[in-house]
PDB file of C-alpha atoms in Angstrom:
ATOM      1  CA  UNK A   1      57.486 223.883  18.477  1.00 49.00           C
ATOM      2  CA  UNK A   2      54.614 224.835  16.436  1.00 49.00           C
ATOM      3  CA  UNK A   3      53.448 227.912  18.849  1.00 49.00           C
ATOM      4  CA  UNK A   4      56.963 229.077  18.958  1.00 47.00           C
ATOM      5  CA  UNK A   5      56.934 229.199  14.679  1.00 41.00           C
ATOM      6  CA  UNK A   6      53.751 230.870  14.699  1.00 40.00           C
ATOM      7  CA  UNK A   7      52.995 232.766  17.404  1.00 37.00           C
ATOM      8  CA  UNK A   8      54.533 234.872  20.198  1.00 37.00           C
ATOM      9  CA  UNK A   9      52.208 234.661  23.603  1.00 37.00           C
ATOM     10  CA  UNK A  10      52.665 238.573  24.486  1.00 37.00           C
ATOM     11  CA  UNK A  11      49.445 240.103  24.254  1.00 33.00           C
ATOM     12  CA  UNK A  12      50.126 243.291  25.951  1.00 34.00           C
ATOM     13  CA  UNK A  13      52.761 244.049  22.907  1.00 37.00           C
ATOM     14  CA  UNK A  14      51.193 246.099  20.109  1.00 35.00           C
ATOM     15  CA  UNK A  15      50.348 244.839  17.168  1.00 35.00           C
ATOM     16  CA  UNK A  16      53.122 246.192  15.373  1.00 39.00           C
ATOM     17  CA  UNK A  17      55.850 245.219  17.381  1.00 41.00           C
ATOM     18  CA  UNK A  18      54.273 241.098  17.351  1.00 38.00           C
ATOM     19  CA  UNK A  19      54.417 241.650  13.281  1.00 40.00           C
ATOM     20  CA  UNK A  20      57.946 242.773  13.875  1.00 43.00           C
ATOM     21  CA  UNK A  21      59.390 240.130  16.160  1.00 44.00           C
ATOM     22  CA  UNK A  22      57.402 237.306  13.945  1.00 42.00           C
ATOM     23  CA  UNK A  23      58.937 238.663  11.100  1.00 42.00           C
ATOM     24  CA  UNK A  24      62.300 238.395  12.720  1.00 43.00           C
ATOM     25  CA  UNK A  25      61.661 234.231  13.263  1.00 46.00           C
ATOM     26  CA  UNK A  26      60.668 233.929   9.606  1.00 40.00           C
ATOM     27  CA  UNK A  27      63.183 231.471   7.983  1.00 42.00           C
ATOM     28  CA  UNK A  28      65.883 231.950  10.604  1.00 49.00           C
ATOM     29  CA  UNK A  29      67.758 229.419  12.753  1.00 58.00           C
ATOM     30  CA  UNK A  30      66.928 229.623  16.764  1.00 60.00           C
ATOM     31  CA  UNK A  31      70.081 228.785  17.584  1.00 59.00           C
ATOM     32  CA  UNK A  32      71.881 231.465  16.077  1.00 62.00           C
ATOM     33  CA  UNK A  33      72.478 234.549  19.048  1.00 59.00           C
ATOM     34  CA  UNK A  34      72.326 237.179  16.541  1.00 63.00           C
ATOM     35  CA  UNK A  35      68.406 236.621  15.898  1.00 60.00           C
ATOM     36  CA  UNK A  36      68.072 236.521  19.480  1.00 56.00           C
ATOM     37  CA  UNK A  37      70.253 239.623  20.512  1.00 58.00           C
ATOM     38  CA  UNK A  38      67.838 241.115  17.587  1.00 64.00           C
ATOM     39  CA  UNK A  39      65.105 240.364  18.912  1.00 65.00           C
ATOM     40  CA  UNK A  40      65.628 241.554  22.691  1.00 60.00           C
ATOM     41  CA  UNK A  41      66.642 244.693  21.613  1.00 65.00           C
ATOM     42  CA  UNK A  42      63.615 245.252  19.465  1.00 62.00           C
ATOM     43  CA  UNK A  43      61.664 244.277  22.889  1.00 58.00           C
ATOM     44  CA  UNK A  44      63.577 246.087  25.122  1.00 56.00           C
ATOM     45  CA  UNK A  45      62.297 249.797  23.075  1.00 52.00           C
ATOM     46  CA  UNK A  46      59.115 248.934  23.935  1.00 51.00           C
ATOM     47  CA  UNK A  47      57.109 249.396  27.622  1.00 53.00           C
ATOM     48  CA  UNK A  48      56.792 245.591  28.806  1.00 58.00           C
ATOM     49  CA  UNK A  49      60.020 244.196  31.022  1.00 71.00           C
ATOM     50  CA  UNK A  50      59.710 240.716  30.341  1.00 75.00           C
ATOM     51  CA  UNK A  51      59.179 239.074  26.907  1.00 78.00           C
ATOM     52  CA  UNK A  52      57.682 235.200  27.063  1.00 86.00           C
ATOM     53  CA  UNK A  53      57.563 232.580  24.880  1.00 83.00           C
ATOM     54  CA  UNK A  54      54.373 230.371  25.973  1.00 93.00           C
ATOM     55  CA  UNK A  55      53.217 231.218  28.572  1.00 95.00           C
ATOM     56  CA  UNK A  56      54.795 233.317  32.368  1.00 95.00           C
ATOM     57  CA  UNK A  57      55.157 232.800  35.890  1.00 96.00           C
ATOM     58  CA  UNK A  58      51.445 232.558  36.530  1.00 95.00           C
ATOM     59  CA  UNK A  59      50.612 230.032  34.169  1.00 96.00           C
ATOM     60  CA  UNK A  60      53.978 227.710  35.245  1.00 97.00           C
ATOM     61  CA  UNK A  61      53.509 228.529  39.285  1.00 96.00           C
ATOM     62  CA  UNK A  62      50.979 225.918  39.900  1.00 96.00           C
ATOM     63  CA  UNK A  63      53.778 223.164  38.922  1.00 97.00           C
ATOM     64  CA  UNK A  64      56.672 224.909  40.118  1.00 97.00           C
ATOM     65  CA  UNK A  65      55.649 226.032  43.940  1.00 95.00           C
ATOM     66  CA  UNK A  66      54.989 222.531  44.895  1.00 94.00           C
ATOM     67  CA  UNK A  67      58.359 221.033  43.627  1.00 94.00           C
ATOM     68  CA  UNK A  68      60.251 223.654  45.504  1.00 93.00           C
ATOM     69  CA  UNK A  69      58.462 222.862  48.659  1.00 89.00           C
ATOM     70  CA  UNK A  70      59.684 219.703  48.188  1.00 87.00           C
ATOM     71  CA  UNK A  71      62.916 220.552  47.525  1.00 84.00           C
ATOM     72  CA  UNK A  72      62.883 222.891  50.850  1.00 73.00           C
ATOM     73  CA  UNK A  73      65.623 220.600  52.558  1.00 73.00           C
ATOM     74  CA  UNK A  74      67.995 222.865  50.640  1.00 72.00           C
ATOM     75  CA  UNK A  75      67.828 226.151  51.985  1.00 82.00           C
ATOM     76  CA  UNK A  76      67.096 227.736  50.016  1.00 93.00           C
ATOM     77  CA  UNK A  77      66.514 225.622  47.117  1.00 96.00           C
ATOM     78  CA  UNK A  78      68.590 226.589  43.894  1.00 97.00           C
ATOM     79  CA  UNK A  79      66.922 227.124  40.627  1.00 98.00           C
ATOM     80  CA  UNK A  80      68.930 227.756  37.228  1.00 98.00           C
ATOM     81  CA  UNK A  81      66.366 228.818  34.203  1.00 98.00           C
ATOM     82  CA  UNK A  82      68.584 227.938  31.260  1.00 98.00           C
ATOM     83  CA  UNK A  83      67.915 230.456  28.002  1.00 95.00           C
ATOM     84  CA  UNK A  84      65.939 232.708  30.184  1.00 95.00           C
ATOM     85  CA  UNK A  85      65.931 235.775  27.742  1.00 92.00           C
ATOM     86  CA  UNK A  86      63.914 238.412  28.988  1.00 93.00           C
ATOM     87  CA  UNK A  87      61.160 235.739  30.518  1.00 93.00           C
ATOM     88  CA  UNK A  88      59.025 236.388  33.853  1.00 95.00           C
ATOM     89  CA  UNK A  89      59.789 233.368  35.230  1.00 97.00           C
ATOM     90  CA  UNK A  90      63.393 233.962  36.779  1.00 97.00           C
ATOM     91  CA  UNK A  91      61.606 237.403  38.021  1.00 97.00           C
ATOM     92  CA  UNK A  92      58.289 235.747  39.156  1.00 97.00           C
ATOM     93  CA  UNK A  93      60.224 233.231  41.348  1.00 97.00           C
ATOM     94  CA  UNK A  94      62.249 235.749  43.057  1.00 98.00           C
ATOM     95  CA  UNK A  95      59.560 238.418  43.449  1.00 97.00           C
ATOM     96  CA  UNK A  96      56.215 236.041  44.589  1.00 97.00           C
ATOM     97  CA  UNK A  97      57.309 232.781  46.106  1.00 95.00           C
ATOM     98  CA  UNK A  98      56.872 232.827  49.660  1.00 93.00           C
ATOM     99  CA  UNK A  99      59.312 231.275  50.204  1.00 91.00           C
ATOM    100  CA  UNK A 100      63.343 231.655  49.716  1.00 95.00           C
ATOM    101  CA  UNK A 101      64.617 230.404  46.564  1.00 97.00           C
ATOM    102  CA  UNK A 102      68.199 231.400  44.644  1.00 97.00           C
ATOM    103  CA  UNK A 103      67.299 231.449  41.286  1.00 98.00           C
ATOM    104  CA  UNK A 104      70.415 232.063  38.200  1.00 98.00           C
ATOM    105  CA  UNK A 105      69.008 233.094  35.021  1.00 98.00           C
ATOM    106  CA  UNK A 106      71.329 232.583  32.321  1.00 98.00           C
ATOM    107  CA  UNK A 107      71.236 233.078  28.288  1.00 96.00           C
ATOM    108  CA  UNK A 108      74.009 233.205  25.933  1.00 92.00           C
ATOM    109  CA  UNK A 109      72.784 236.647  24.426  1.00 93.00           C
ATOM    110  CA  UNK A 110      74.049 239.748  26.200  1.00 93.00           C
ATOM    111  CA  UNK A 111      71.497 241.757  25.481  1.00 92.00           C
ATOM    112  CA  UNK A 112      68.835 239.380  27.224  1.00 92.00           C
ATOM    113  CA  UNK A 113      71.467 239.472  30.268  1.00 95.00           C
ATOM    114  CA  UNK A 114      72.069 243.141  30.449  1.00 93.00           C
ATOM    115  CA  UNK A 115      67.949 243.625  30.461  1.00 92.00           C
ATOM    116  CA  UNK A 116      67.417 241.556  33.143  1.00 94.00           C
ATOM    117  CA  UNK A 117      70.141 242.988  35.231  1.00 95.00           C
ATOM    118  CA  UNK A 118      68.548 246.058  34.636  1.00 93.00           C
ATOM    119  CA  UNK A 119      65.516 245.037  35.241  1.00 93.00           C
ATOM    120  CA  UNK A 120      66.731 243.616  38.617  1.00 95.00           C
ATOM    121  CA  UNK A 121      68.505 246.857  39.991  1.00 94.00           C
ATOM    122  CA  UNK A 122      66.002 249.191  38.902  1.00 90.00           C
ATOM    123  CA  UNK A 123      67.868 250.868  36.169  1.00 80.00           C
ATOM    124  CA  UNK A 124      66.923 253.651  33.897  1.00 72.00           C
ATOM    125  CA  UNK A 125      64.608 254.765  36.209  1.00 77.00           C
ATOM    126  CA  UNK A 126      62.803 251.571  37.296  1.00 83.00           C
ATOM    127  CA  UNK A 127      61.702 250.546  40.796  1.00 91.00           C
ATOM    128  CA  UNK A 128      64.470 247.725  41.456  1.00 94.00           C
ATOM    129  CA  UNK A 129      62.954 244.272  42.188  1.00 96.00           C
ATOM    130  CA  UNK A 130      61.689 243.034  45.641  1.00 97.00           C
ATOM    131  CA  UNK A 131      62.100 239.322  46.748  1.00 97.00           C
ATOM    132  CA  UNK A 132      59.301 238.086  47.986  1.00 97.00           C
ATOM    133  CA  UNK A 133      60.849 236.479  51.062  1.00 96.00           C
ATOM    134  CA  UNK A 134      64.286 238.171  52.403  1.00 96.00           C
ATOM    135  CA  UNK A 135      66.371 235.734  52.176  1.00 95.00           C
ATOM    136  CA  UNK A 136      65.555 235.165  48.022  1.00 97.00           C
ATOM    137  CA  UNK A 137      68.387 236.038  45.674  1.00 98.00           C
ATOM    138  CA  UNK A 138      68.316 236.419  41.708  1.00 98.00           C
ATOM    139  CA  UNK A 139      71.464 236.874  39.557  1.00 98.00           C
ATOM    140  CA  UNK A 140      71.618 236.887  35.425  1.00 98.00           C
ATOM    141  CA  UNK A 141      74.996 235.776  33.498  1.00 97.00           C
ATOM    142  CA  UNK A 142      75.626 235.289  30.412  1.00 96.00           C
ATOM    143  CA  UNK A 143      76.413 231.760  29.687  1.00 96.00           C
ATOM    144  CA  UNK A 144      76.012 229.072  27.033  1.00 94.00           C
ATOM    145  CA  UNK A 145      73.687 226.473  28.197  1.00 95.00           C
ATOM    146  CA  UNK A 146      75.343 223.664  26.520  1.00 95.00           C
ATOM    147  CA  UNK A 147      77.855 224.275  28.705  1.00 96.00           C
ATOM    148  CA  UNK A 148      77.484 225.269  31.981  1.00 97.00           C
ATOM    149  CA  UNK A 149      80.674 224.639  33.343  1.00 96.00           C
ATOM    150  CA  UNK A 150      81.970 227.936  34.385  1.00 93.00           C
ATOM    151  CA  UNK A 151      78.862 229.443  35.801  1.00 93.00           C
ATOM    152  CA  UNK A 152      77.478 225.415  37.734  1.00 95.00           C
ATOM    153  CA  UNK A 153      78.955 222.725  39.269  1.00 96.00           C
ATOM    154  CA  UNK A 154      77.672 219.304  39.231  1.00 97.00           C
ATOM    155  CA  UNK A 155      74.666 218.711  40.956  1.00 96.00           C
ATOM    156  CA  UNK A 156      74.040 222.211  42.628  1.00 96.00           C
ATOM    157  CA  UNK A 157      70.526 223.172  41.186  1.00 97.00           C
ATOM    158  CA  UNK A 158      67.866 221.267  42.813  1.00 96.00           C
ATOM    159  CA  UNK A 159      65.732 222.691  40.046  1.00 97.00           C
ATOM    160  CA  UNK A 160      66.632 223.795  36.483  1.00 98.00           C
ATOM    161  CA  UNK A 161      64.053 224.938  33.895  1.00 98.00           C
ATOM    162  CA  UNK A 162      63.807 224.936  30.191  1.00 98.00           C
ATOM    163  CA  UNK A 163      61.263 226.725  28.342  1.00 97.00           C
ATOM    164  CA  UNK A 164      61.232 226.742  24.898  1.00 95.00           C
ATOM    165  CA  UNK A 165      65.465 226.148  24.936  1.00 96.00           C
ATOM    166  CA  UNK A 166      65.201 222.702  23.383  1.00 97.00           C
ATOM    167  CA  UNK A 167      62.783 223.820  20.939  1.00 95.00           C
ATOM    168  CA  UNK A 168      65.277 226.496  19.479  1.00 91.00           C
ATOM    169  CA  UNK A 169      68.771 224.410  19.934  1.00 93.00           C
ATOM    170  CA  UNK A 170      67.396 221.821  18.631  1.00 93.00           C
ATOM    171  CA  UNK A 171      66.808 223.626  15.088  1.00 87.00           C
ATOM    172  CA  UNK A 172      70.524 223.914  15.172  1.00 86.00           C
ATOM    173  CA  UNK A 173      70.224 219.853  15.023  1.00 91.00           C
ATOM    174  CA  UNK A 174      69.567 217.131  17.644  1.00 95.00           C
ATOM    175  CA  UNK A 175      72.812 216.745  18.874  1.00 95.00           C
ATOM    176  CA  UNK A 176      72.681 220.096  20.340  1.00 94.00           C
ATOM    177  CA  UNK A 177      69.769 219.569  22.191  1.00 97.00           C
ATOM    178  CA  UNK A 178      71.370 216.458  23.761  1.00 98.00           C
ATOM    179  CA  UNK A 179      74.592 218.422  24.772  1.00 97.00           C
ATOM    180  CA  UNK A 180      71.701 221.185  26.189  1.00 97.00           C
ATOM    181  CA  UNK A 181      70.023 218.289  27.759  1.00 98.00           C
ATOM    182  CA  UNK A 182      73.770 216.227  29.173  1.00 98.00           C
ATOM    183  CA  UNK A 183      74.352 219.848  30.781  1.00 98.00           C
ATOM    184  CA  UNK A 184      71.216 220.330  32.730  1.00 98.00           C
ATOM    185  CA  UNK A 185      71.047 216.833  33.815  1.00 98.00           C
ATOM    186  CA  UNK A 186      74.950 217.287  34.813  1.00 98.00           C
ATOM    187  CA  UNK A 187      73.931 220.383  37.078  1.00 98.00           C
ATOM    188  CA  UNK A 188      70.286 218.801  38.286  1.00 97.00           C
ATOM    189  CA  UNK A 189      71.053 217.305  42.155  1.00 96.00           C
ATOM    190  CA  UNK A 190      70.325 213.860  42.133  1.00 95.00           C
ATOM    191  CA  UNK A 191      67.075 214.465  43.918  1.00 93.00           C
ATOM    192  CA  UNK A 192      66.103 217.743  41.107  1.00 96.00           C
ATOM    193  CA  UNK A 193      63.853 217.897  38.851  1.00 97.00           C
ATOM    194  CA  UNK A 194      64.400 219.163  35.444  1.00 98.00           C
ATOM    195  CA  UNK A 195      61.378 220.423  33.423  1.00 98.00           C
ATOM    196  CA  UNK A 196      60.883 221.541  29.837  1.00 98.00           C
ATOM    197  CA  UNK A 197      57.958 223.580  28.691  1.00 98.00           C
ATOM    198  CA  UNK A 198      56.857 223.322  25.288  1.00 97.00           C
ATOM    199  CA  UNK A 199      54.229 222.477  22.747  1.00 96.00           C
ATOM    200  CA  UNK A 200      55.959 219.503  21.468  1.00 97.00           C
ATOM    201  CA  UNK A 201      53.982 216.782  20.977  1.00 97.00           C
ATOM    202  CA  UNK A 202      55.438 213.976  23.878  1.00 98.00           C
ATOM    203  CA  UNK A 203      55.058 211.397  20.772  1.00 98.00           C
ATOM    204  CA  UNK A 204      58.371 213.546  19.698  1.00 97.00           C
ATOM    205  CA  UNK A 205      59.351 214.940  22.703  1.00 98.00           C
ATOM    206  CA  UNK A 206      59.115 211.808  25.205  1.00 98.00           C
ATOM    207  CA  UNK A 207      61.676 209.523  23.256  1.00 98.00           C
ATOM    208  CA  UNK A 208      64.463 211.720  23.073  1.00 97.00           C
ATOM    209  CA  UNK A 209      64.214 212.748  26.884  1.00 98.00           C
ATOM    210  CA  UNK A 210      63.719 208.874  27.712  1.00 97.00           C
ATOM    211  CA  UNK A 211      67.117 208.315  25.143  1.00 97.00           C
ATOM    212  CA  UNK A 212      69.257 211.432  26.975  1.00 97.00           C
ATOM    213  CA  UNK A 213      68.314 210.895  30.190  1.00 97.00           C
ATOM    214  CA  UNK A 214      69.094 207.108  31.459  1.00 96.00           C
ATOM    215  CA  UNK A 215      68.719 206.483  34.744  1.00 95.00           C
ATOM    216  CA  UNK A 216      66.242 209.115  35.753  1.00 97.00           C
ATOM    217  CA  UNK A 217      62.282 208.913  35.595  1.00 97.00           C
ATOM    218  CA  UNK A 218      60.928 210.904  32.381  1.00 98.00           C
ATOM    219  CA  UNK A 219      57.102 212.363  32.862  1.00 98.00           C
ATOM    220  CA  UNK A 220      55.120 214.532  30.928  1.00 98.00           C
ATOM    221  CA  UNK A 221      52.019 217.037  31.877  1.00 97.00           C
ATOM    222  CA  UNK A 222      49.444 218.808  29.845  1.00 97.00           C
ATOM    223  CA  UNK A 223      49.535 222.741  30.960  1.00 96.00           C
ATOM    224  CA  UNK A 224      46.574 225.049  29.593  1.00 93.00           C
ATOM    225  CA  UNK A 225      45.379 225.395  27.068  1.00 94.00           C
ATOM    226  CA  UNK A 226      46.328 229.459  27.247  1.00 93.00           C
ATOM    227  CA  UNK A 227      45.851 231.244  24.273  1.00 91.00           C
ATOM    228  CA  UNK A 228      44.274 228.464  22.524  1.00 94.00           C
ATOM    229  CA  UNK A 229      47.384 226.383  22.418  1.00 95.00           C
ATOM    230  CA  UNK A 230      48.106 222.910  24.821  1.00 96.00           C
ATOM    231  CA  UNK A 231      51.275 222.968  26.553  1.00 97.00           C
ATOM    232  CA  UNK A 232      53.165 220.398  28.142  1.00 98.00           C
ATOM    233  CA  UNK A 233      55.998 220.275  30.779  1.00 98.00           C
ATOM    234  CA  UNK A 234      58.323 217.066  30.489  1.00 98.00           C
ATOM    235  CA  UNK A 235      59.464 216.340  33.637  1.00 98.00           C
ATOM    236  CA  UNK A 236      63.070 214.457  34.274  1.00 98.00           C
ATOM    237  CA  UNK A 237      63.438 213.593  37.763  1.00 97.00           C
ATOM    238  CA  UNK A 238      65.904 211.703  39.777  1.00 90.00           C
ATOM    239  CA  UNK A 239      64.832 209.785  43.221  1.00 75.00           C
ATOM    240  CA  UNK A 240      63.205 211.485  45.733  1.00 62.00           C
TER     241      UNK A 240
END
């Protein structure tokens, strides 16, 4: 949580607009929308598409290829990136896997949503988005991720991802998170992996997952360091 209080990884953003969007974090809650549909529109005026927190697609593809290999038996695999906001890795998924994936990307801010869909179809004057294999589909609704029950039905993702999602529900209060966490677990096919990125320490992090998540097999890797900064993706898994 500490890199997402202090720092924003986008280092092709001017200086400027990082003072701005830090700014915009300073004493306010993570769960509340309005910072967030804030802070995507302030994004979306300047030149970059996609705005992450962490880390991208790059740094996350080394763990995430492999696990959708593996989850090939579904074709193609489904992949649901809860709290996407304007983040490369719904996009990265659908544009350079070689293989064919369905990803949903869904936020509860409309502005995030509306970018992405732009972003997808090529509007205002963009090149619209190429799969990297034919058969790869990408969609973008908006959708609160503690609860997922008009947009996903039980156990239809065989791969949901979380990046920095905990961090900010759970600034709205624990029992948030949990409901975030019930709801991806709820979606997550009982062979699916569910993986948060973050900078959590596991000390904090590994306990509550273990609590929420009975029955399935909690794990936790180190990812970087990028930027200076250790991540880690904690990794919920059912049997496989």
């Amino acid at each position: 949580m500490a890199a997402l209080r202090r720092t924003l990884h986008v280092a092709t953003l001017a200086a400027g607009a990082r003072r701005a969007l830090a700014g915009s974090l300073a004493g306010s809650c993570l769960a509340d929308r309005r910072l967030w549909d804030k802070l995507h529109a302030d994004a979306r005026r300047g030149s970059v598409p996609t705005f992450d927190w962490f880390f991208g697609y790059e740094e996350a593809q080394g763990l995430l290829l492999p696990l959708l290999q593996e989850a090939r038996a579904a074709c193609p695999p489904r992949v649901l990136d809860v709290g996407c906001g304007t983040s490369s890795l719904c996009t990265g998924l659908y544009t350079k896997c070689p293989h064919p994936v369905d990803v949903l990307g869904v936020d509860f801010s409309p502005v995030a949503v509306a970018h992405m869909k732009s972003l997808l179809e090529g509007g205002q004057g963009q090149t619209p988005l190429c799969p990297g294999h034919p058969a790869s589909r990408l969609h973008f609704i908006k959708a609160d991720a503690q609860n997922l029950e008009p947009v996903a039905s039980s156990g239809s993702f065989q791969l949901v991802l979380d990046k920095g999602t905990w961090d900010a529900i759970s600034r709205g209060g624990l029992p948030r998170a949990y409901q975030l966490l019930s709801e991806c677990l709820r979606v997550l096919s009982p062979q699916g992996t569910l993986i948060q990125f973050s900078d959590e320490d596991p000390d904090v992090r590994l306990p509550c997952l273990e609590q929420g998540s009975p029955g399935w097999t909690v794990t936790v890797q180190e990812l970087g360091p990028f930027g200076g900064i250790t991540y880690f993706a904690y990794l919920v898994q059912g049997s496989h």
